[in-house]
Short mmCIF file of C-alpha atoms in Angstrom, two decimals:
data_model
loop_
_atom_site.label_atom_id
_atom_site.label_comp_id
_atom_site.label_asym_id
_atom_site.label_seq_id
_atom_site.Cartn_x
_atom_site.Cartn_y
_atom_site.Cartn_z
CA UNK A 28 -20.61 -12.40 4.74
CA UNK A 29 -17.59 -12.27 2.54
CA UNK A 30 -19.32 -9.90 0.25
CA UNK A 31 -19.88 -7.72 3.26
CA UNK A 32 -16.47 -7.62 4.56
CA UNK A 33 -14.98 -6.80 0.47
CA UNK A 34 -17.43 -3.87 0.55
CA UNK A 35 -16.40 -2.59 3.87
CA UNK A 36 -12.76 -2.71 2.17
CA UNK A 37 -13.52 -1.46 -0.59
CA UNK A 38 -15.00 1.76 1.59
CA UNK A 39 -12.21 2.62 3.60
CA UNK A 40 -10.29 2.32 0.05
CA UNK A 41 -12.51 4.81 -1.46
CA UNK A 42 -12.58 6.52 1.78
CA UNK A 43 -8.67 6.91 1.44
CA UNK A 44 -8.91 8.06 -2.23
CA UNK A 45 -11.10 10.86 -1.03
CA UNK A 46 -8.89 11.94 1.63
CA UNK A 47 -6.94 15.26 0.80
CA UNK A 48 -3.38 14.49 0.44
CA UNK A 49 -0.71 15.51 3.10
CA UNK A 50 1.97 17.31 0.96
CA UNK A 51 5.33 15.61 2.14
CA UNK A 52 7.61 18.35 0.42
CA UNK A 53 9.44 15.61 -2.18
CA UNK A 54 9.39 18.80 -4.88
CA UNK A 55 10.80 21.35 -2.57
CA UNK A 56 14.09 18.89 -2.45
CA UNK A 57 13.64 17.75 -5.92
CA UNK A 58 13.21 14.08 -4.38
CA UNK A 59 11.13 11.79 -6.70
CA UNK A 60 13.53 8.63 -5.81
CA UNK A 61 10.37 6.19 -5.17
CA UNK A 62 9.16 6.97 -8.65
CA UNK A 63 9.28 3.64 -10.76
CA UNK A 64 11.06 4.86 -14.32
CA UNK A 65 10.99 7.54 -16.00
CA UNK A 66 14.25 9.60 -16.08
CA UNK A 67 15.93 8.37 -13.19
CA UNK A 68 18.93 5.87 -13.67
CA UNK A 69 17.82 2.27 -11.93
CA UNK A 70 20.56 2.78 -9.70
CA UNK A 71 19.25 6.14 -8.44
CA UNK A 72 15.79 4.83 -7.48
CA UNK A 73 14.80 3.08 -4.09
CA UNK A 74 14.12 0.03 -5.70
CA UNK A 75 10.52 -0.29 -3.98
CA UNK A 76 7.49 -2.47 -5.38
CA UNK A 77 4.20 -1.02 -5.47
CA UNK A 78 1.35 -3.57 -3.97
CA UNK A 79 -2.50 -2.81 -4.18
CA UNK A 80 -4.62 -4.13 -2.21
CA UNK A 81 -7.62 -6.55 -3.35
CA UNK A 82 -10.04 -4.54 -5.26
CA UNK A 83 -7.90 -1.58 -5.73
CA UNK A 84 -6.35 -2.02 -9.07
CA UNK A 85 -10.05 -1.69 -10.41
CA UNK A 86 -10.69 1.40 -8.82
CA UNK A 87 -7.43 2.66 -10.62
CA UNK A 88 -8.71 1.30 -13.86
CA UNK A 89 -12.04 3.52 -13.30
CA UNK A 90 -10.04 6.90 -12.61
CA UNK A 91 -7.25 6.28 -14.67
CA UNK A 92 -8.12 4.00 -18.08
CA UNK A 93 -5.63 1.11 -17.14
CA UNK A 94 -4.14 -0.75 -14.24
CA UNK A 95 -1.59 -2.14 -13.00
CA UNK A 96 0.07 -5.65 -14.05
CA UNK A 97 -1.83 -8.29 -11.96
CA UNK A 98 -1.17 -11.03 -10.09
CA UNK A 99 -2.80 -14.17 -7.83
CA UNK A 100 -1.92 -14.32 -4.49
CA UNK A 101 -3.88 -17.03 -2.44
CA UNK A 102 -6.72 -16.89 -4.56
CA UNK A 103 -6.37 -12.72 -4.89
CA UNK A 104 -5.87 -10.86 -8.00
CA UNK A 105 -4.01 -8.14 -7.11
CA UNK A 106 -2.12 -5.50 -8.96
CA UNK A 107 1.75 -5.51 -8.59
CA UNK A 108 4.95 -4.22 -9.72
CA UNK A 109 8.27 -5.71 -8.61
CA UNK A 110 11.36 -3.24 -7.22
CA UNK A 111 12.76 -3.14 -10.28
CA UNK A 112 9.70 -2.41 -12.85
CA UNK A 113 8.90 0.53 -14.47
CA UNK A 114 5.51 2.07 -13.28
CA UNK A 115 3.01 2.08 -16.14
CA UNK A 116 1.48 5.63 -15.15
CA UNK A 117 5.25 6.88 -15.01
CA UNK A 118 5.29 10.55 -17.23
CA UNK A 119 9.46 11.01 -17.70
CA UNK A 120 9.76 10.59 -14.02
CA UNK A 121 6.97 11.69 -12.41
CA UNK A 122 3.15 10.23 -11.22
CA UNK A 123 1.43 10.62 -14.25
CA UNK A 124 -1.57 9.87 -11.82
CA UNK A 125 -0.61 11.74 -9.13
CA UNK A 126 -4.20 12.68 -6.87
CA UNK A 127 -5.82 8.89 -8.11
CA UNK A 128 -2.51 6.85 -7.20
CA UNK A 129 -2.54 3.69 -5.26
CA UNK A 130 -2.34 3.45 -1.60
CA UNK A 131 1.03 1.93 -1.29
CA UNK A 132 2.28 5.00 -2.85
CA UNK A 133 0.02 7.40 -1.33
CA UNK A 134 1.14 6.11 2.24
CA UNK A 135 4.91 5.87 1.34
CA UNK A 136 7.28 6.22 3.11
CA UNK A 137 4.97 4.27 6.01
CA UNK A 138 4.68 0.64 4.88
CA UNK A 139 2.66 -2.19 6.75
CA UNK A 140 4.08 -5.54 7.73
CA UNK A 141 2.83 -8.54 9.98
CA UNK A 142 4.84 -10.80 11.62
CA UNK A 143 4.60 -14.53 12.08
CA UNK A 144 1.75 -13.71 14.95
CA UNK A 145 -0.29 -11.45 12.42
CA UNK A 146 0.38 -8.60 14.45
CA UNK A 147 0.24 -5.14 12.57
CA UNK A 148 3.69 -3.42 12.31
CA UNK A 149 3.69 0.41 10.27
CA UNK A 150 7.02 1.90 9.70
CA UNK A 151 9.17 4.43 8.06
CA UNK A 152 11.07 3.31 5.33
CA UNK A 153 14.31 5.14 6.00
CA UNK A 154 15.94 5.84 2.55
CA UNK A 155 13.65 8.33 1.72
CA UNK A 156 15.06 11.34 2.44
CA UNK A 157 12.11 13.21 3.11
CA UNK A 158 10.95 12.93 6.82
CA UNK A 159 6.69 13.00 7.17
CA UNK A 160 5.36 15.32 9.27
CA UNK A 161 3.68 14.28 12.41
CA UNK A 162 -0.11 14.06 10.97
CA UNK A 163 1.21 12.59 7.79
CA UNK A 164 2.79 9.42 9.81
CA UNK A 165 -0.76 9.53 12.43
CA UNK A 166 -2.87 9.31 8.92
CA UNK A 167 -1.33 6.35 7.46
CA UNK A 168 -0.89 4.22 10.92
CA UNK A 169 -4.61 4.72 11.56
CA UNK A 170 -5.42 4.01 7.76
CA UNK A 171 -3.03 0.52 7.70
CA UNK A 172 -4.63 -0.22 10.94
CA UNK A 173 -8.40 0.42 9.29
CA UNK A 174 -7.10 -1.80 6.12
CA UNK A 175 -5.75 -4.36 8.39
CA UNK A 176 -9.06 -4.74 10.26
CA UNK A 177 -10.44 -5.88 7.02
CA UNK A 178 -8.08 -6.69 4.65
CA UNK A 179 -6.89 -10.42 4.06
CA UNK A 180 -3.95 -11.93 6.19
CA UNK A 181 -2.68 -13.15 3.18
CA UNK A 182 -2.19 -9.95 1.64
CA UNK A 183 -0.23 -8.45 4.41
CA UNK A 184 1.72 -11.78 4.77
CA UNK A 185 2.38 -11.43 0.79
CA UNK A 186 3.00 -7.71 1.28
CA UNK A 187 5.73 -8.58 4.48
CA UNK A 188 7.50 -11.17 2.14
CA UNK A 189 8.67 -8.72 -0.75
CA UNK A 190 12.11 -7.06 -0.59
CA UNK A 191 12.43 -3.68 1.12
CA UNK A 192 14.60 -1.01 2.06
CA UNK A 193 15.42 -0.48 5.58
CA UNK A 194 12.49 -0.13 7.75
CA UNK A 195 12.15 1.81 11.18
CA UNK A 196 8.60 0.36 13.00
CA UNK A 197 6.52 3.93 14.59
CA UNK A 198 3.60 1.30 15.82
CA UNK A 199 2.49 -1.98 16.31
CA UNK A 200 -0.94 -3.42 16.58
CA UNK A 201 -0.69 -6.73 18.23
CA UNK A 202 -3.09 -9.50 16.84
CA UNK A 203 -4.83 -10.87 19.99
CA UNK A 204 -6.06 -7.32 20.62
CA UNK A 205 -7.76 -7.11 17.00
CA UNK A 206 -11.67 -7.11 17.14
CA UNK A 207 -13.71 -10.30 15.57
CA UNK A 208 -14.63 -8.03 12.94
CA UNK A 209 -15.01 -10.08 9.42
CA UNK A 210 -11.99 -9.76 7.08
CA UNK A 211 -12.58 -9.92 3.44
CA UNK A 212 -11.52 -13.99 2.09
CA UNK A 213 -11.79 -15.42 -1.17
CA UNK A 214 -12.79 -18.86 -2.15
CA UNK A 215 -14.78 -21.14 0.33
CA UNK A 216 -14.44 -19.30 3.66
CA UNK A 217 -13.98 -22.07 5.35
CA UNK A 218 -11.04 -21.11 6.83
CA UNK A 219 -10.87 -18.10 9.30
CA UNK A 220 -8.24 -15.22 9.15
#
């Protein structure tokens, strides 16, 4: 069962990796202010982390020859890089990966978060200057809401708990009205999500 649910993650991952990108227009303002290093003073970047989800950060390593830094979270290895670390796939300011970059950076500026209820909340994080187009903002809420139909609590919970820049919610998915679909758990699944 837990197998199951990790591969039907791991799908709408590779799903979203597949997905032609929605061009926000950061290099017709010159705006690369969520890249991590590069050329940029630290006080001139947004300061965000970047957060894969479980499963991701070897995907990257399979397009890409490397990974991200990793970290356990509730019994999840996942790849992470705090607000103020350089990204390793950072080329003098710019995605050196751009195309076969992570999700949290594909979907930025809309962010999940849960609240204390585990329901769903997908905003706009408001110091990027650069407001998405309608079917940019539609794409990501439907794709946090697929990942959030199978992705761990934990994550999200994990993912709500590190430092942001102001956030403006554009939809909520409340937790009661989630399906009993399985969600993806590591260790003894004896404990539901």
């Amino acid at each position: 069962m837990e197998d199951t649910a990790y591969e039907e993650l791991m799908d709408i991952i590779n799903e979203i990796y597949a997905q032609e990108p929605i061009e926000l227009g950061c290099g017709e303002i010159n705006c690369f202010l969520c890249a991590k290093g590069g050329r940029l003073k630290p006080c001139d970047r947004l300061r965000e982390a970047v957060i894969l989800l479980p499963g991701e950060n070897r995907l990257l390593t399979l397009l890409n020859g490397k990974a991200f830094p990793e970290m356990n979270v509730n019994g999840f290895s996942i790849g992470f890089l705090a607000p103020e670390e350089d990204c390793p796939f950072n080329v003098d300011g710019w995605c050196g990966i751009h195309g076969r970059h992570p999700i949290d950076c594909r979907s930025f500026p809309i962010v999940p978060s849960v609240n204390e209820r585990g329901d769903l909340i997908v905003s706009i994080a408001l110091n990027c200057p650069v407001i998405p187009p309608w079917g940019f903002t539609k794409r990501w809420v439907e794709n946090w809401r697929r990942i959030w139909g199978k992705a761990p609590l934990e994550w999200f919970k994990f993912y709500s708990s590190v430092p942001t820049n102001p956030l403006k919610p554009v939809a909520i998915f409340r937790a009661e009205e989630k399906d009993d679909r399985e969600v993806y758990k590591k260790g003894d699944g004896t404990h539901m999500v």
